Amino acid sequence: EGALEYDDLTDVPELHEAAVLHAISVRFQKGIIYTLTGPVLLAMNPFRVLPGIYGPDMLRRFIGCASPQPHVFGVAGYAFHGICERGQSQTVLISGESGAGKTETTKFVMQFLALAGLEADEAVPGHETAGRMSRIERQVLGSNPMLEAFGNAKTLRNDNSSRFGKYIELQFGSDLHG
């Protein structure tokens, strides 16, 4: 059970393949599907709904993350922090095999960034988008079903498997709100 104390596998005292696999297995059995390994987030698809893990309260917990946390919102929050506080471009790379949850993870990252941007806007008195989602934020969140409609096919492991890679670029700035 000591494996549960390590949110980041680089903190495991004796780092070897068996220890890593054991830690991930124990965490998964306890419903902890996210584990960091340095700056990389490992996500295990639970193939079931985990209540509250992606709700608005959970999302807000990660706004302002100054370091990566073991959750998709934690990684997105760290990227958003890099944009806002350091003024640096950020990249979130999502990879995995067919059916691993890449599309769902991408949706969660986009949702976090859109809503974190909205919360940042609400902090500015008199900002015209305070309290509501901007047209661009709605378009970003609504674009994924259209992208998924092109080039998908049914496979043995996934009824809606993408036949192509995706590159999504989100740009933030006060002149981009509409």
CSV table of N, CA and C in Angstrom, one decimal:
chain,number,residue,atom,x,y,z
A,1,GLU,N,0.8,-1.2,0.0
A,1,GLU,CA,0.0,0.0,0.0
A,1,GLU,C,0.9,1.3,0.0
A,2,GLY,N,2.1,1.1,0.2
A,2,GLY,CA,3.0,2.3,0.2
A,2,GLY,C,3.1,3.0,-1.1
A,3,ALA,N,2.7,2.2,-2.2
A,3,ALA,CA,2.7,2.8,-3.5
A,3,ALA,C,1.7,4.0,-3.6
A,4,LEU,N,0.7,4.0,-2.8
A,4,LEU,CA,-0.3,5.1,-2.9
A,4,LEU,C,0.3,6.5,-2.5
A,5,GLU,N,1.3,6.5,-1.7
A,5,GLU,CA,1.9,7.7,-1.3
A,5,GLU,C,2.7,8.4,-2.4
A,6,TYR,N,3.0,7.8,-3.5
A,6,TYR,CA,3.8,8.3,-4.6
A,6,TYR,C,3.0,8.8,-5.7
A,7,ASP,N,2.6,10.1,-5.8
A,7,ASP,CA,1.9,10.7,-6.9
A,7,ASP,C,2.9,10.8,-8.1
A,8,ASP,N,4.2,10.8,-7.8
A,8,ASP,CA,5.2,10.9,-8.9
A,8,ASP,C,6.1,9.7,-8.7
A,9,LEU,N,6.2,8.9,-9.7
A,9,LEU,CA,7.0,7.7,-9.7
A,9,LEU,C,8.5,8.0,-9.5
A,10,THR,N,8.9,9.2,-9.9
A,10,THR,CA,10.4,9.5,-9.7
A,10,THR,C,10.7,9.6,-8.2
A,11,ASP,N,9.7,9.6,-7.3
A,11,ASP,CA,9.9,9.7,-5.9
A,11,ASP,C,10.0,8.3,-5.3
A,12,VAL,N,9.7,7.2,-6.0
A,12,VAL,CA,9.8,5.9,-5.5
A,12,VAL,C,11.3,5.6,-5.1
A,13,PRO,N,11.5,5.1,-3.9
A,13,PRO,CA,12.9,4.9,-3.5
A,13,PRO,C,13.7,4.0,-4.3
A,14,GLU,N,13.2,2.9,-4.7
A,14,GLU,CA,13.9,2.0,-5.6
A,14,GLU,C,13.1,1.9,-6.9
A,15,LEU,N,13.6,2.7,-7.9
A,15,LEU,CA,12.9,2.8,-9.2
A,15,LEU,C,13.4,1.7,-10.2
A,16,HIS,N,12.5,0.8,-10.4
A,16,HIS,CA,12.8,-0.3,-11.4
A,16,HIS,C,11.4,-0.7,-11.9
A,17,GLU,N,11.4,-1.5,-13.0
A,17,GLU,CA,10.2,-1.9,-13.7
A,17,GLU,C,9.1,-2.5,-12.8
A,18,ALA,N,9.5,-3.4,-11.9
A,18,ALA,CA,8.6,-4.1,-11.0
A,18,ALA,C,7.9,-3.1,-10.1
A,19,ALA,N,8.7,-2.1,-9.5
A,19,ALA,CA,8.2,-1.2,-8.6
A,19,ALA,C,7.2,-0.2,-9.3
A,20,VAL,N,7.6,0.2,-10.5
A,20,VAL,CA,6.7,1.1,-11.3
A,20,VAL,C,5.4,0.4,-11.6
A,21,LEU,N,5.4,-0.8,-12.1
A,21,LEU,CA,4.2,-1.6,-12.4
A,21,LEU,C,3.4,-1.8,-11.1
A,22,HIS,N,4.0,-2.1,-10.0
A,22,HIS,CA,3.3,-2.4,-8.8
A,22,HIS,C,2.6,-1.1,-8.3
A,23,ALA,N,3.3,0.0,-8.3
A,23,ALA,CA,2.7,1.3,-7.9
A,23,ALA,C,1.5,1.7,-8.8
A,24,ILE,N,1.6,1.5,-10.1
A,24,ILE,CA,0.5,1.9,-11.0
A,24,ILE,C,-0.7,0.9,-10.7
A,25,SER,N,-0.4,-0.3,-10.5
A,25,SER,CA,-1.4,-1.3,-10.3
A,25,SER,C,-2.2,-1.0,-9.0
A,26,VAL,N,-1.5,-0.8,-7.9
A,26,VAL,CA,-2.1,-0.5,-6.6
A,26,VAL,C,-2.9,0.8,-6.7
A,27,ARG,N,-2.4,1.8,-7.4
A,27,ARG,CA,-3.1,3.1,-7.5
A,27,ARG,C,-4.4,2.8,-8.3
A,28,PHE,N,-4.3,2.1,-9.4
A,28,PHE,CA,-5.5,1.8,-10.3
A,28,PHE,C,-6.5,1.0,-9.5
A,29,GLN,N,-6.1,0.0,-8.7
A,29,GLN,CA,-7.1,-0.7,-7.9
A,29,GLN,C,-7.8,0.1,-6.9
A,30,LYS,N,-7.2,1.2,-6.5
A,30,LYS,CA,-7.9,2.1,-5.5
A,30,LYS,C,-8.6,3.3,-6.3
A,31,GLY,N,-8.7,3.2,-7.6
A,31,GLY,CA,-9.4,4.2,-8.4
A,31,GLY,C,-8.6,5.4,-8.7
A,32,ILE,N,-7.3,5.4,-8.5
A,32,ILE,CA,-6.4,6.5,-8.8
A,32,ILE,C,-5.8,6.2,-10.2
A,33,ILE,N,-6.4,6.8,-11.2
A,33,ILE,CA,-6.0,6.5,-12.5
A,33,ILE,C,-4.9,7.3,-13.1
A,34,TYR,N,-4.5,8.4,-12.3
A,34,TYR,CA,-3.4,9.3,-12.8
A,34,TYR,C,-2.2,9.2,-11.9
A,35,THR,N,-1.0,9.1,-12.5
A,35,THR,CA,0.2,9.0,-11.8
A,35,THR,C,1.3,9.8,-12.6
A,36,LEU,N,2.0,10.6,-12.0
A,36,LEU,CA,3.1,11.4,-12.7
A,36,LEU,C,4.4,10.5,-12.7
A,37,THR,N,5.1,10.7,-13.7
A,37,THR,CA,6.5,10.2,-13.8
A,37,THR,C,7.3,11.4,-14.3
A,38,GLY,N,7.8,12.2,-13.4
A,38,GLY,CA,8.4,13.5,-13.8
A,38,GLY,C,7.4,14.4,-14.4
A,39,PRO,N,7.7,15.0,-15.5
A,39,PRO,CA,6.7,15.9,-16.2
A,39,PRO,C,5.6,15.1,-17.0
A,40,VAL,N,5.7,13.8,-17.0
A,40,VAL,CA,4.8,13.0,-17.9
A,40,VAL,C,3.6,12.5,-17.0
A,41,LEU,N,2.4,12.6,-17.4
A,41,LEU,CA,1.2,12.1,-16.7
A,41,LEU,C,0.9,10.7,-17.4
A,42,LEU,N,0.9,9.7,-16.5
A,42,LEU,CA,0.4,8.4,-17.0
A,42,LEU,C,-1.1,8.3,-16.6
A,43,ALA,N,-1.9,7.9,-17.6
A,43,ALA,CA,-3.3,7.8,-17.3
A,43,ALA,C,-3.8,6.3,-17.7
A,44,MET,N,-4.5,5.7,-16.8
A,44,MET,CA,-5.0,4.4,-17.0
A,44,MET,C,-6.5,4.5,-17.2
A,45,ASN,N,-6.9,4.0,-18.4
A,45,ASN,CA,-8.4,4.1,-18.7
A,45,ASN,C,-9.1,3.2,-17.8
A,46,PRO,N,-10.0,3.7,-17.0
A,46,PRO,CA,-10.7,2.8,-16.1
A,46,PRO,C,-11.9,2.0,-16.7
A,47,PHE,N,-12.3,2.4,-17.9
A,47,PHE,CA,-13.4,1.8,-18.7
A,47,PHE,C,-14.6,1.8,-17.8
A,48,ARG,N,-14.8,2.8,-17.0
A,48,ARG,CA,-16.0,3.0,-16.2
A,48,ARG,C,-16.0,4.5,-15.8
A,49,VAL,N,-17.2,4.9,-15.4
A,49,VAL,CA,-17.3,6.3,-14.9
A,49,VAL,C,-16.8,6.4,-13.5
A,50,LEU,N,-16.0,7.4,-13.2
A,50,LEU,CA,-15.5,7.7,-11.9
A,50,LEU,C,-16.2,9.0,-11.4
A,51,PRO,N,-17.1,8.9,-10.5
A,51,PRO,CA,-17.9,10.0,-10.1
A,51,PRO,C,-17.0,11.2,-9.6
A,52,GLY,N,-17.3,12.4,-10.1
A,52,GLY,CA,-16.7,13.6,-9.5
A,52,GLY,C,-15.3,13.9,-10.0
A,53,ILE,N,-14.7,13.0,-10.8
A,53,ILE,CA,-13.3,13.2,-11.2
A,53,ILE,C,-13.1,14.3,-12.2
A,54,TYR,N,-14.2,14.6,-13.0
A,54,TYR,CA,-14.1,15.6,-14.0
A,54,TYR,C,-15.1,16.7,-13.8
A,55,GLY,N,-15.7,16.8,-12.6
A,55,GLY,CA,-16.7,17.8,-12.4
A,55,GLY,C,-16.2,19.2,-12.2
A,56,PRO,N,-17.0,20.2,-12.2
A,56,PRO,CA,-16.6,21.6,-12.0
A,56,PRO,C,-15.8,21.9,-10.8
A,57,ASP,N,-16.2,21.2,-9.7
A,57,ASP,CA,-15.4,21.5,-8.4
A,57,ASP,C,-14.0,20.9,-8.6
A,58,MET,N,-13.8,19.8,-9.2
A,58,MET,CA,-12.5,19.2,-9.4
A,58,MET,C,-11.7,20.1,-10.3
A,59,LEU,N,-12.3,20.6,-11.4
A,59,LEU,CA,-11.7,21.5,-12.3
A,59,LEU,C,-11.1,22.7,-11.6
A,60,ARG,N,-12.0,23.3,-10.8
A,60,ARG,CA,-11.5,24.6,-10.1
A,60,ARG,C,-10.4,24.3,-9.2
A,61,ARG,N,-10.3,23.1,-8.6
A,61,ARG,CA,-9.1,22.8,-7.7
A,61,ARG,C,-7.8,23.0,-8.4
A,62,PHE,N,-7.8,22.8,-9.7
A,62,PHE,CA,-6.5,22.9,-10.5
A,62,PHE,C,-6.2,24.2,-11.1
A,63,ILE,N,-7.1,25.2,-11.1
A,63,ILE,CA,-6.8,26.5,-11.6
A,63,ILE,C,-5.7,27.1,-10.8
A,64,GLY,N,-4.7,27.6,-11.4
A,64,GLY,CA,-3.6,28.2,-10.7
A,64,GLY,C,-2.5,27.2,-10.3
A,65,CYS,N,-2.5,26.0,-10.8
A,65,CYS,CA,-1.4,25.0,-10.5
A,65,CYS,C,-0.1,25.6,-11.0
A,66,ALA,N,0.8,25.7,-10.0
A,66,ALA,CA,2.2,26.1,-10.4
A,66,ALA,C,3.1,25.0,-10.6
A,67,SER,N,2.7,23.7,-10.4
A,67,SER,CA,3.5,22.6,-10.7
A,67,SER,C,2.5,21.4,-11.1
A,68,PRO,N,3.1,20.5,-11.9
A,68,PRO,CA,2.2,19.4,-12.4
A,68,PRO,C,1.6,18.6,-11.3
A,69,GLN,N,0.3,18.3,-11.4
A,69,GLN,CA,-0.4,17.5,-10.4
A,69,GLN,C,-0.9,16.2,-11.2
A,70,PRO,N,-1.1,15.1,-10.4
A,70,PRO,CA,-1.5,13.8,-11.1
A,70,PRO,C,-3.0,13.8,-11.4
A,71,HIS,N,-3.3,14.6,-12.4
A,71,HIS,CA,-4.7,14.6,-13.0
A,71,HIS,C,-4.6,15.4,-14.3
A,72,VAL,N,-5.5,15.0,-15.2
A,72,VAL,CA,-5.4,15.7,-16.5
A,72,VAL,C,-5.7,17.2,-16.3
A,73,PHE,N,-6.5,17.6,-15.4
A,73,PHE,CA,-6.7,19.0,-15.1
A,73,PHE,C,-5.4,19.6,-14.5
A,74,GLY,N,-4.7,18.8,-13.7
A,74,GLY,CA,-3.4,19.3,-13.2
A,74,GLY,C,-2.4,19.7,-14.2
A,75,VAL,N,-2.3,18.8,-15.2
A,75,VAL,CA,-1.4,19.1,-16.3
A,75,VAL,C,-1.9,20.3,-17.1
A,76,ALA,N,-3.2,20.4,-17.4
A,76,ALA,CA,-3.7,21.5,-18.1
A,76,ALA,C,-3.6,22.8,-17.3
A,77,GLY,N,-3.7,22.7,-16.0
A,77,GLY,CA,-3.5,23.8,-15.1
A,77,GLY,C,-2.1,24.3,-15.1
A,78,TYR,N,-1.2,23.4,-15.1
A,78,TYR,CA,0.2,23.8,-15.2
A,78,TYR,C,0.6,24.5,-16.5
A,79,ALA,N,0.0,24.0,-17.6
A,79,ALA,CA,0.2,24.6,-18.9
A,79,ALA,C,-0.4,26.0,-18.9
A,80,PHE,N,-1.6,26.1,-18.4
A,80,PHE,CA,-2.3,27.4,-18.3
A,80,PHE,C,-1.5,28.4,-17.5
A,81,HIS,N,-0.9,27.9,-16.3
A,81,HIS,CA,-0.1,28.7,-15.5
A,81,HIS,C,1.2,29.2,-16.3
A,82,GLY,N,1.7,28.3,-17.1
A,82,GLY,CA,2.9,28.7,-17.9
A,82,GLY,C,2.5,29.8,-18.9
A,83,ILE,N,1.3,29.8,-19.4
A,83,ILE,CA,0.9,30.8,-20.4
A,83,ILE,C,0.7,32.1,-19.6
A,84,CYS,N,-0.1,32.1,-18.5
A,84,CYS,CA,-0.4,33.3,-17.8
A,84,CYS,C,0.7,33.9,-17.0
A,85,GLU,N,1.4,33.1,-16.3
A,85,GLU,CA,2.4,33.7,-15.3
A,85,GLU,C,3.8,33.8,-16.0
A,86,ARG,N,4.1,32.9,-16.9
A,86,ARG,CA,5.5,33.0,-17.5
A,86,ARG,C,5.4,33.5,-18.9
A,87,GLY,N,4.2,33.7,-19.5
A,87,GLY,CA,4.1,34.2,-20.8
A,87,GLY,C,4.7,33.3,-21.9
A,88,GLN,N,4.8,32.0,-21.6
A,88,GLN,CA,5.4,31.1,-22.5
A,88,GLN,C,4.4,30.2,-23.2
A,89,SER,N,4.7,29.9,-24.5
A,89,SER,CA,3.9,28.9,-25.2
A,89,SER,C,4.0,27.5,-24.5
A,90,GLN,N,2.9,26.7,-24.5
A,90,GLN,CA,2.9,25.5,-23.8
A,90,GLN,C,2.4,24.4,-24.8
A,91,THR,N,2.9,23.2,-24.6
A,91,THR,CA,2.5,22.0,-25.4
A,91,THR,C,2.0,20.9,-24.5
A,92,VAL,N,0.8,20.3,-24.8
A,92,VAL,CA,0.3,19.2,-24.1
A,92,VAL,C,0.2,18.1,-25.2
A,93,LEU,N,1.0,17.0,-25.1
A,93,LEU,CA,1.0,15.9,-26.0
A,93,LEU,C,0.2,14.8,-25.4
A,94,ILE,N,-0.8,14.3,-26.1
A,94,ILE,CA,-1.6,13.2,-25.6
A,94,ILE,C,-1.4,12.0,-26.6
A,95,SER,N,-0.9,10.9,-26.1
A,95,SER,CA,-0.7,9.8,-26.9
A,95,SER,C,-1.2,8.5,-26.2
A,96,GLY,N,-1.3,7.5,-27.0
A,96,GLY,CA,-1.8,6.2,-26.5
A,96,GLY,C,-2.3,5.3,-27.6
A,97,GLU,N,-2.5,4.1,-27.3
A,97,GLU,CA,-3.0,3.2,-28.3
A,97,GLU,C,-4.5,3.4,-28.5
A,98,SER,N,-5.1,2.7,-29.5
A,98,SER,CA,-6.5,2.8,-29.8
A,98,SER,C,-7.3,2.4,-28.6
A,99,GLY,N,-8.3,3.3,-28.3
A,99,GLY,CA,-9.2,3.0,-27.2
A,99,GLY,C,-8.6,3.4,-25.8
A,100,ALA,N,-7.5,4.1,-25.8
A,100,ALA,CA,-6.9,4.4,-24.5
A,100,ALA,C,-7.5,5.7,-23.9
A,101,GLY,N,-8.3,6.4,-24.7
A,101,GLY,CA,-8.9,7.6,-24.1
A,101,GLY,C,-8.3,8.9,-24.5
A,102,LYS,N,-7.6,8.9,-25.6
A,102,LYS,CA,-6.9,10.2,-26.1
A,102,LYS,C,-8.0,11.3,-26.4
A,103,THR,N,-9.0,10.9,-27.1
A,103,THR,CA,-10.0,11.9,-27.5
A,103,THR,C,-10.7,12.5,-26.3
A,104,GLU,N,-11.1,11.6,-25.3
A,104,GLU,CA,-11.7,12.1,-24.1
A,104,GLU,C,-10.7,13.0,-23.3
A,105,THR,N,-9.5,12.6,-23.2
A,105,THR,CA,-8.5,13.4,-22.5
A,105,THR,C,-8.3,14.8,-23.2
A,106,THR,N,-8.3,14.8,-24.5
A,106,THR,CA,-8.2,16.1,-25.3
A,106,THR,C,-9.4,17.0,-24.9
A,107,LYS,N,-10.6,16.4,-24.9
A,107,LYS,CA,-11.7,17.2,-24.5
A,107,LYS,C,-11.6,17.8,-23.1
A,108,PHE,N,-11.1,17.0,-22.2
A,108,PHE,CA,-10.9,17.5,-20.8
A,108,PHE,C,-9.9,18.6,-20.8
A,109,VAL,N,-8.8,18.5,-21.5
A,109,VAL,CA,-7.8,19.6,-21.6
A,109,VAL,C,-8.4,20.9,-22.2
A,110,MET,N,-9.1,20.7,-23.3
A,110,MET,CA,-9.8,21.9,-23.9
A,110,MET,C,-10.8,22.5,-23.0
A,111,GLN,N,-11.6,21.7,-22.3
A,111,GLN,CA,-12.6,22.2,-21.4
A,111,GLN,C,-11.9,23.0,-20.2
A,112,PHE,N,-10.8,22.4,-19.7
A,112,PHE,CA,-10.1,23.1,-18.6
A,112,PHE,C,-9.6,24.4,-19.1
A,113,LEU,N,-8.9,24.4,-20.2
A,113,LEU,CA,-8.3,25.7,-20.7
A,113,LEU,C,-9.4,26.7,-21.0
A,114,ALA,N,-10.5,26.3,-21.6
A,114,ALA,CA,-11.6,27.3,-21.9
A,114,ALA,C,-12.2,27.9,-20.6
A,115,LEU,N,-12.4,27.0,-19.6
A,115,LEU,CA,-13.1,27.4,-18.4
A,115,LEU,C,-12.1,28.2,-17.5
A,116,ALA,N,-10.8,27.8,-17.5
A,116,ALA,CA,-9.8,28.5,-16.7
A,116,ALA,C,-9.6,29.9,-17.3
A,117,GLY,N,-9.7,30.0,-18.6
A,117,GLY,CA,-9.6,31.3,-19.3
A,117,GLY,C,-10.8,32.2,-18.9
A,118,LEU,N,-12.0,31.6,-18.8
A,118,LEU,CA,-13.2,32.3,-18.4
A,118,LEU,C,-13.1,32.8,-17.0
A,119,GLU,N,-12.6,31.9,-16.1
A,119,GLU,CA,-12.4,32.3,-14.7
A,119,GLU,C,-11.4,33.4,-14.6
A,120,ALA,N,-10.3,33.4,-15.4
A,120,ALA,CA,-9.4,34.5,-15.4
A,120,ALA,C,-10.0,35.8,-15.8
A,121,ASP,N,-10.9,35.7,-16.8
A,121,ASP,CA,-11.6,36.9,-17.3
A,121,ASP,C,-12.5,37.4,-16.2
A,122,GLU,N,-13.1,36.6,-15.4
A,122,GLU,CA,-14.0,37.0,-14.4
A,122,GLU,C,-13.3,37.8,-13.3
A,123,ALA,N,-12.0,37.6,-13.2
A,123,ALA,CA,-11.2,38.4,-12.2
A,123,ALA,C,-11.0,39.8,-12.6
A,124,VAL,N,-11.3,40.1,-13.9
A,124,VAL,CA,-11.0,41.5,-14.4
A,124,VAL,C,-12.4,42.2,-14.3
A,125,PRO,N,-12.5,43.2,-13.5
A,125,PRO,CA,-13.7,44.0,-13.3
A,125,PRO,C,-14.2,44.6,-14.6
A,126,GLY,N,-15.5,44.4,-14.9
A,126,GLY,CA,-16.1,45.0,-16.1
A,126,GLY,C,-15.8,44.3,-17.4
A,127,HIS,N,-15.1,43.1,-17.3
A,127,HIS,CA,-14.8,42.4,-18.6
A,127,HIS,C,-16.0,41.9,-19.2
A,128,GLU,N,-16.2,42.1,-20.5
A,128,GLU,CA,-17.5,41.8,-21.1
A,128,GLU,C,-17.9,40.3,-21.2
A,129,THR,N,-16.9,39.4,-21.0
A,129,THR,CA,-17.2,38.0,-21.0
A,129,THR,C,-17.4,37.4,-19.6
A,130,ALA,N,-17.2,38.3,-18.6
A,130,ALA,CA,-17.3,37.7,-17.2
A,130,ALA,C,-18.7,37.0,-17.0
A,131,GLY,N,-18.6,35.8,-16.5
A,131,GLY,CA,-19.8,35.1,-16.1
A,131,GLY,C,-20.4,34.3,-17.3
A,132,ARG,N,-19.9,34.4,-18.5
A,132,ARG,CA,-20.4,33.6,-19.6
A,132,ARG,C,-19.3,33.1,-20.5
A,133,MET,N,-19.5,32.1,-21.2
A,133,MET,CA,-18.5,31.6,-22.1
A,133,MET,C,-18.5,32.4,-23.4
A,134,SER,N,-17.4,32.8,-23.9
A,134,SER,CA,-17.3,33.6,-25.1
A,134,SER,C,-17.6,32.7,-26.3
A,135,ARG,N,-17.8,33.3,-27.4
A,135,ARG,CA,-18.1,32.6,-28.7
A,135,ARG,C,-17.0,31.7,-29.1
A,136,ILE,N,-15.8,32.2,-28.9
A,136,ILE,CA,-14.6,31.4,-29.2
A,136,ILE,C,-14.5,30.2,-28.3
A,137,GLU,N,-14.7,30.3,-27.0
A,137,GLU,CA,-14.7,29.2,-26.1
A,137,GLU,C,-15.7,28.2,-26.5
A,138,ARG,N,-16.9,28.6,-26.8
A,138,ARG,CA,-17.9,27.7,-27.3
A,138,ARG,C,-17.5,26.9,-28.5
A,139,GLN,N,-16.9,27.7,-29.5
A,139,GLN,CA,-16.5,27.1,-30.7
A,139,GLN,C,-15.4,26.0,-30.5
A,140,VAL,N,-14.4,26.3,-29.6
A,140,VAL,CA,-13.4,25.4,-29.3
A,140,VAL,C,-13.9,24.1,-28.7
A,141,LEU,N,-14.8,24.2,-27.7
A,141,LEU,CA,-15.4,23.1,-27.1
A,141,LEU,C,-16.3,22.3,-28.0
A,142,GLY,N,-17.0,23.0,-29.0
A,142,GLY,CA,-17.9,22.4,-29.9
A,142,GLY,C,-17.2,21.8,-31.1
A,143,SER,N,-16.0,22.1,-31.3
A,143,SER,CA,-15.3,21.6,-32.6
A,143,SER,C,-15.0,20.2,-32.6
A,144,ASN,N,-14.8,19.6,-31.5
A,144,ASN,CA,-14.3,18.2,-31.4
A,144,ASN,C,-15.2,17.2,-32.1
A,145,PRO,N,-16.6,17.3,-31.9
A,145,PRO,CA,-17.4,16.3,-32.6
A,145,PRO,C,-17.3,16.4,-34.1
A,146,MET,N,-17.1,17.6,-34.7
A,146,MET,CA,-17.0,17.8,-36.1
A,146,MET,C,-15.6,17.1,-36.5
A,147,LEU,N,-14.6,17.4,-35.8
A,147,LEU,CA,-13.3,16.8,-36.1
A,147,LEU,C,-13.3,15.3,-36.1
A,148,GLU,N,-14.1,14.7,-35.1
A,148,GLU,CA,-14.2,13.3,-35.0
A,148,GLU,C,-15.0,12.7,-36.1
A,149,ALA,N,-15.9,13.4,-36.8
A,149,ALA,CA,-16.7,12.9,-37.8
A,149,ALA,C,-15.9,12.5,-39.1
A,150,PHE,N,-14.8,13.1,-39.2
A,150,PHE,CA,-14.0,12.8,-40.4
A,150,PHE,C,-12.9,11.7,-40.1
A,151,GLY,N,-12.9,10.7,-40.9
A,151,GLY,CA,-11.8,9.7,-40.8
A,151,GLY,C,-11.9,8.7,-39.7
A,152,ASN,N,-13.0,8.6,-39.1
A,152,ASN,CA,-13.2,7.6,-38.0
A,152,ASN,C,-13.7,6.3,-38.6
A,153,ALA,N,-13.4,5.2,-37.9
A,153,ALA,CA,-13.8,3.8,-38.4
A,153,ALA,C,-14.0,2.9,-37.2
A,154,LYS,N,-14.7,1.9,-37.3
A,154,LYS,CA,-14.9,0.9,-36.3
A,154,LYS,C,-13.8,-0.1,-36.3
A,155,THR,N,-13.2,-0.4,-35.2
A,155,THR,CA,-12.2,-1.4,-35.1
A,155,THR,C,-12.6,-2.4,-34.0
A,156,LEU,N,-11.8,-3.4,-33.9
A,156,LEU,CA,-12.1,-4.5,-32.9
A,156,LEU,C,-12.1,-3.9,-31.5
A,157,ARG,N,-11.3,-2.9,-31.2
A,157,ARG,CA,-11.1,-2.3,-29.9
A,157,ARG,C,-11.9,-1.0,-29.6
A,158,ASN,N,-12.4,-0.4,-30.7
A,158,ASN,CA,-12.9,0.9,-30.5
A,158,ASN,C,-14.0,1.2,-31.6
A,159,ASP,N,-15.2,1.5,-31.3
A,159,ASP,CA,-16.3,1.7,-32.2
A,159,ASP,C,-16.1,3.0,-33.0
A,160,ASN,N,-15.3,3.9,-32.5
A,160,ASN,CA,-15.1,5.2,-33.1
A,160,ASN,C,-13.6,5.6,-33.1
A,161,SER,N,-12.8,4.8,-33.8
A,161,SER,CA,-11.4,5.0,-33.8
A,161,SER,C,-11.0,6.0,-34.9
A,162,SER,N,-10.2,7.0,-34.5
A,162,SER,CA,-9.7,8.0,-35.4
A,162,SER,C,-8.6,7.4,-36.3
A,163,ARG,N,-8.7,7.7,-37.6
A,163,ARG,CA,-7.8,7.3,-38.6
A,163,ARG,C,-6.7,8.3,-38.9
A,164,PHE,N,-6.5,9.3,-38.0
A,164,PHE,CA,-5.6,10.3,-38.3
A,164,PHE,C,-5.1,11.0,-36.9
A,165,GLY,N,-4.0,11.6,-36.9
A,165,GLY,CA,-3.6,12.4,-35.8
A,165,GLY,C,-4.2,13.8,-35.8
A,166,LYS,N,-4.3,14.4,-34.7
A,166,LYS,CA,-4.9,15.8,-34.6
A,166,LYS,C,-3.8,16.7,-34.1
A,167,TYR,N,-3.9,17.9,-34.6
A,167,TYR,CA,-3.1,19.0,-34.0
A,167,TYR,C,-4.1,20.1,-33.7
A,168,ILE,N,-4.2,20.5,-32.5
A,168,ILE,CA,-5.1,21.5,-32.1
A,168,ILE,C,-4.2,22.6,-31.4
A,169,GLU,N,-4.4,23.8,-31.9
A,169,GLU,CA,-3.7,25.0,-31.3
A,169,GLU,C,-4.7,26.0,-30.8
A,170,LEU,N,-4.5,26.3,-29.5
A,170,LEU,CA,-5.4,27.2,-28.8
A,170,LEU,C,-4.5,28.5,-28.5
A,171,GLN,N,-5.0,29.6,-28.9
A,171,GLN,CA,-4.3,30.9,-28.6
A,171,GLN,C,-5.0,31.7,-27.6
A,172,PHE,N,-4.3,32.2,-26.6
A,172,PHE,CA,-4.9,33.0,-25.6
A,172,PHE,C,-4.4,34.5,-25.7
A,173,GLY,N,-5.3,35.4,-25.5
A,173,GLY,CA,-5.0,36.8,-25.4
A,173,GLY,C,-6.2,37.6,-25.3
A,174,SER,N,-6.1,38.8,-24.8
A,174,SER,CA,-7.3,39.6,-24.6
A,174,SER,C,-8.0,40.0,-25.9
A,175,ASP,N,-7.3,40.1,-27.0
A,175,ASP,CA,-7.9,40.4,-28.3
A,175,ASP,C,-8.6,39.2,-28.9
A,176,LEU,N,-8.5,38.0,-28.4
A,176,LEU,CA,-9.1,36.9,-29.0
A,176,LEU,C,-10.5,36.6,-28.5
A,177,HIS,N,-11.0,37.3,-27.5
A,177,HIS,CA,-12.4,37.0,-26.9
A,177,HIS,C,-13.4,37.7,-27.8
A,178,GLY,N,-14.5,36.9,-28.1
A,178,GLY,CA,-15.5,37.5,-29.0
A,178,GLY,C,-16.8,37.3,-28.5
